[in-house]
PDB file of C-alpha atoms in Angstrom:
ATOM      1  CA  UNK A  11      80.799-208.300  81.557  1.00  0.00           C
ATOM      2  CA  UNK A  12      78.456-206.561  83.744  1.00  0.00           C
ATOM      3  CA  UNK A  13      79.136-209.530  86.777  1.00  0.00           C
ATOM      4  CA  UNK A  14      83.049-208.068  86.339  1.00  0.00           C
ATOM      5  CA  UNK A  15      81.749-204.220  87.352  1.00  0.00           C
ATOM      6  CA  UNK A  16      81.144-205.420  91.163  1.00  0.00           C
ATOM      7  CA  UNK A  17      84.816-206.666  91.493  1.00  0.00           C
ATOM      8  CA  UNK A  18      86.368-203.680  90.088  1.00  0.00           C
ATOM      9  CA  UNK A  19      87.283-201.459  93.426  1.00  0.00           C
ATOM     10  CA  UNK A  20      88.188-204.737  95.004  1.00  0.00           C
ATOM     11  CA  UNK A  21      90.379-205.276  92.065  1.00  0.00           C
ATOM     12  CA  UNK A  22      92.041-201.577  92.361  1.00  0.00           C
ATOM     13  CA  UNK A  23      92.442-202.497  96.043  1.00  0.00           C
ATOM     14  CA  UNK A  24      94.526-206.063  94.458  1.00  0.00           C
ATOM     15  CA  UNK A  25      96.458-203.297  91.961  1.00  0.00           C
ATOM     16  CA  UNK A  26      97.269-201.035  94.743  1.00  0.00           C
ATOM     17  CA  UNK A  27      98.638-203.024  97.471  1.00  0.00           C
ATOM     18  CA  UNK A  28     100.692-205.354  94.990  1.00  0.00           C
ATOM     19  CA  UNK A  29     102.186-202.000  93.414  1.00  0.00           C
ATOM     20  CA  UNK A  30     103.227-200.808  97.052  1.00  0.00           C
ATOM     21  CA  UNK A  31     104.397-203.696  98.332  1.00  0.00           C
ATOM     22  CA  UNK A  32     106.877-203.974  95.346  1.00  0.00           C
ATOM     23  CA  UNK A  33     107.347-200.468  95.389  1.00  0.00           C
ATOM     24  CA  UNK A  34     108.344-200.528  98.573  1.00  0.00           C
ATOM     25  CA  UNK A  35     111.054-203.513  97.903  1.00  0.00           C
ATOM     26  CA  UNK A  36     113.050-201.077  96.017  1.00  0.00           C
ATOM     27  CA  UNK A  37     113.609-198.636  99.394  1.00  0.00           C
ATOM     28  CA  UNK A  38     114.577-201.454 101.225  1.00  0.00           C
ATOM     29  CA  UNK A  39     117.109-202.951  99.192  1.00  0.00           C
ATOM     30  CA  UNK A  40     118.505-199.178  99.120  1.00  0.00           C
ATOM     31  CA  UNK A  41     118.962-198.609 102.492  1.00  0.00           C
ATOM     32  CA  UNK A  42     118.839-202.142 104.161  1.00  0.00           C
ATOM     33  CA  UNK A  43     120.193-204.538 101.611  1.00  0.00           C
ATOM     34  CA  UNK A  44     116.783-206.241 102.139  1.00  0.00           C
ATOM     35  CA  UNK A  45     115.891-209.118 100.700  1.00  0.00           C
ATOM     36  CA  UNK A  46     119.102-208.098  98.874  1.00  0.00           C
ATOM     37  CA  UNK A  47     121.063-205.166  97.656  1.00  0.00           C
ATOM     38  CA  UNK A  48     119.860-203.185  94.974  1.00  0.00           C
ATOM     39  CA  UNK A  49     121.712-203.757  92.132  1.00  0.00           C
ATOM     40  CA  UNK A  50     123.944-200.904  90.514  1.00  0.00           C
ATOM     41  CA  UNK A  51     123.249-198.938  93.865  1.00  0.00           C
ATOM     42  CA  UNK A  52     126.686-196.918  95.119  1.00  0.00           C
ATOM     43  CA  UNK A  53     127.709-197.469  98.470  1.00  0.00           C
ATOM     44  CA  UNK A  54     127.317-195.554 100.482  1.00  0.00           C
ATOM     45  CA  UNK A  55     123.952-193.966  98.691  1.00  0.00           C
ATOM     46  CA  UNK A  56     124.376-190.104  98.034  1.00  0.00           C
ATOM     47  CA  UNK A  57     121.812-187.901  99.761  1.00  0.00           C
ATOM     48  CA  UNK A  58     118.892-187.960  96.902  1.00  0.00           C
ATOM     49  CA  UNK A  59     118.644-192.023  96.575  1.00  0.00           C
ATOM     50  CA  UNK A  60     118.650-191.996 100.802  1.00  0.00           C
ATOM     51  CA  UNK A  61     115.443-189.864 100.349  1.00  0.00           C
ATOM     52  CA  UNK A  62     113.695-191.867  97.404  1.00  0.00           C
ATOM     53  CA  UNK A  63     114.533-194.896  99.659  1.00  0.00           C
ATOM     54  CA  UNK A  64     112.082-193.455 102.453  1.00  0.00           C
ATOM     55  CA  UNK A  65     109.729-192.192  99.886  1.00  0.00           C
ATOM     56  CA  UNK A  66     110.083-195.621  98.465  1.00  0.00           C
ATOM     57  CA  UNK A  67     109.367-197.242 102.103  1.00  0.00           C
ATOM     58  CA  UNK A  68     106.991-195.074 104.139  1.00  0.00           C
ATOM     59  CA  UNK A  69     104.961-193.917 101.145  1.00  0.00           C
ATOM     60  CA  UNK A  70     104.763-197.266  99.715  1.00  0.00           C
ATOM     61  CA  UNK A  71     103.202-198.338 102.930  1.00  0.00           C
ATOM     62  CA  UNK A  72     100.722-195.367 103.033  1.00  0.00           C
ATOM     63  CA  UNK A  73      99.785-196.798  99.934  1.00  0.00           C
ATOM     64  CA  UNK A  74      99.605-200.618 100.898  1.00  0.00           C
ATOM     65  CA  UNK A  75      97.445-199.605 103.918  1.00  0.00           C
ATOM     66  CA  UNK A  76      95.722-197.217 101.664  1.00  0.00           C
ATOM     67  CA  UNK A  77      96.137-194.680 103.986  1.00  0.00           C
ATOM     68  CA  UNK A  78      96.233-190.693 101.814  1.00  0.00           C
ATOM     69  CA  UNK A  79      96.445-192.155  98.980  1.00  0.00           C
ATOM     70  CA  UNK A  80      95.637-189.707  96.312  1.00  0.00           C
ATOM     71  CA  UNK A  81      98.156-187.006  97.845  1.00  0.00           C
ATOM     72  CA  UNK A  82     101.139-189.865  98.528  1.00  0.00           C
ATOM     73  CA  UNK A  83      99.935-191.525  94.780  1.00  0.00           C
ATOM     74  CA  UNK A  84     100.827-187.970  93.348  1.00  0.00           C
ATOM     75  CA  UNK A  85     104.474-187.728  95.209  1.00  0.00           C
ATOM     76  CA  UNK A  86     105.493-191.366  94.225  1.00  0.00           C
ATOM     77  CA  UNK A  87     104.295-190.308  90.466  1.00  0.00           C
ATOM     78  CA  UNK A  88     106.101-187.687  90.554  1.00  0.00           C
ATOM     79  CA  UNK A  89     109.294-189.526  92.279  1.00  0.00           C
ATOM     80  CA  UNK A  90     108.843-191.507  89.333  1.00  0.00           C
ATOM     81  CA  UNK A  91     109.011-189.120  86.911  1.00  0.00           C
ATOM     82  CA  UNK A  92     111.844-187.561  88.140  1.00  0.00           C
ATOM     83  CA  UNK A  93     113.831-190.779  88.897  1.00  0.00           C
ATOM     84  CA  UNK A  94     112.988-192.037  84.771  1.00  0.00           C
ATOM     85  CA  UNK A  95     114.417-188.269  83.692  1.00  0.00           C
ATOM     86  CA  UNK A  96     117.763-188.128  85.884  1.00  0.00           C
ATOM     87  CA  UNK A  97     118.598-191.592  85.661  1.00  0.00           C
ATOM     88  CA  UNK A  98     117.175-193.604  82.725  1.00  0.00           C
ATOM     89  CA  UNK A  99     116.373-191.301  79.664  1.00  0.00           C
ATOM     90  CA  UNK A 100     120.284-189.856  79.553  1.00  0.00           C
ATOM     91  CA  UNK A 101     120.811-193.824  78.864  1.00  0.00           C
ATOM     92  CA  UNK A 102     118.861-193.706  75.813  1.00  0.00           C
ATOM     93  CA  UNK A 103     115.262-192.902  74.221  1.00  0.00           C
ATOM     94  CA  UNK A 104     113.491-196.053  74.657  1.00  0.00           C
ATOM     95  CA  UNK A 105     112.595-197.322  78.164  1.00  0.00           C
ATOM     96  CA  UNK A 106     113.009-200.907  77.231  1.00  0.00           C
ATOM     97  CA  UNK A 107     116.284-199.836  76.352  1.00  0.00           C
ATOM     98  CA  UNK A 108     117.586-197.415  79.188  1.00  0.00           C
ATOM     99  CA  UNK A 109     116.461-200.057  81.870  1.00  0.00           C
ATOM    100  CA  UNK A 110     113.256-197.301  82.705  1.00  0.00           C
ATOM    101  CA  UNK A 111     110.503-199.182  82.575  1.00  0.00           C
ATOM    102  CA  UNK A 112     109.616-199.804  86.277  1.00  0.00           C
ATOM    103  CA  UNK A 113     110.316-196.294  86.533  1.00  0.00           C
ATOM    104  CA  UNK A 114     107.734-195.558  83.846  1.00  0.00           C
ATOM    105  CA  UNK A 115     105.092-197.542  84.579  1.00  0.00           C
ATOM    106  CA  UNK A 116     104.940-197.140  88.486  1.00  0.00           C
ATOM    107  CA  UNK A 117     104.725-193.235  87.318  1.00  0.00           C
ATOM    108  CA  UNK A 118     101.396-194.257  86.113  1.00  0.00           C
ATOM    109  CA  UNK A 119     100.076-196.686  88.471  1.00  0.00           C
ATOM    110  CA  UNK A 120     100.629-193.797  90.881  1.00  0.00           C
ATOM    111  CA  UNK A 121      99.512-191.108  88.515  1.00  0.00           C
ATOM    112  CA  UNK A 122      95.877-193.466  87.714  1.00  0.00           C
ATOM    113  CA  UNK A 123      95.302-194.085  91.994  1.00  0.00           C
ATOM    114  CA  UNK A 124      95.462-190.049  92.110  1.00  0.00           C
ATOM    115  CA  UNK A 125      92.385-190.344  90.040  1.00  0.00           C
ATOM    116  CA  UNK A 126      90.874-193.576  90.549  1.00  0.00           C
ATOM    117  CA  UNK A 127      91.643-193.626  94.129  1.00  0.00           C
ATOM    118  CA  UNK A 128      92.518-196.984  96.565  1.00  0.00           C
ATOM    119  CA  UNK A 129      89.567-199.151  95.742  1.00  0.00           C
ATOM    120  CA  UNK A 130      86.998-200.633  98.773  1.00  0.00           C
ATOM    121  CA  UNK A 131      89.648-202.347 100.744  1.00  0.00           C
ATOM    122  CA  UNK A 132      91.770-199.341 102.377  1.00  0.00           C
ATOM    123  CA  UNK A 133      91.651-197.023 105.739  1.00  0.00           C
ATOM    124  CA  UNK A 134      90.825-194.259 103.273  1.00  0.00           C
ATOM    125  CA  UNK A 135      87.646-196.182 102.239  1.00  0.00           C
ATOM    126  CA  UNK A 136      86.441-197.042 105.922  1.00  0.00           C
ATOM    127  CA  UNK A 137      87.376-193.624 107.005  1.00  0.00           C
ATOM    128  CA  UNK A 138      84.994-192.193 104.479  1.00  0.00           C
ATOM    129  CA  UNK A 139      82.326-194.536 106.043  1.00  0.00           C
ATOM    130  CA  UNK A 140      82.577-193.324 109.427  1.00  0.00           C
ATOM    131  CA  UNK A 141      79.502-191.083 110.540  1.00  0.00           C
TER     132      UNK A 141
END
């Protein structure tokens, strides 16, 4: 198990990227139907889902590039948390149930990078090793 140790920040790096890229899927189906609209999205998008839209698309590509991503981690965790709480949990108690499980466990990704931070392969990570 030791051997796995080496791979881990290039592993968070894997977790990261994947979790913004998909993350950021979600903005653009809001605002430009891209790869295709979001589902149960109104048309035309009140003011608060046009804003999680360009949380959902520039901060998920601070956090692909790994570019601040503690301080954007803690935003999109909290997006999260807000998005589960307005939307989702008036459904219904149980995520699996309300439809809030993305919601839910992107929280957390976000809320463990705040801590863990964006693994070897980010700008944050080469910007520390500048002299």
């Amino acid at each position: 198990m030791e051997r796995l140790n080496v791979w881990a920040p290039r592993v968070l790096s894997l977790l990261r990227i994947v979790t913004a890229l998909l993350f950021m899927e979600h903005g653009l189906m809001k605002l430009f139907h891209f790869p295709g609209p979001q589902p149960g999205a109104p048309d035309p998008l009140p003011t608060m889902l046009v804003v999680a839209a360009w949380l959902e698309i520039v901060g998920g590509g601070l956090i692909a590039l790994g570019l601040f991503t503690r301080p954007v981690a803690f935003i999109l965790s909290g997006q999260m948390a807000v998005a589960y709480f307005l939307a989702h949990a008036p459904q219904g108690f149980y995520p699996a149930m309300n439809m809030g499980e993305p919601a839910v466990l992107y929280c957390f990704l976000f809320l463990y990078l705040v801590f863990a931070g964006p693994g070897e392969w980010s700008v944050d990570a080469q910007l520390r090793k500048r002299p």
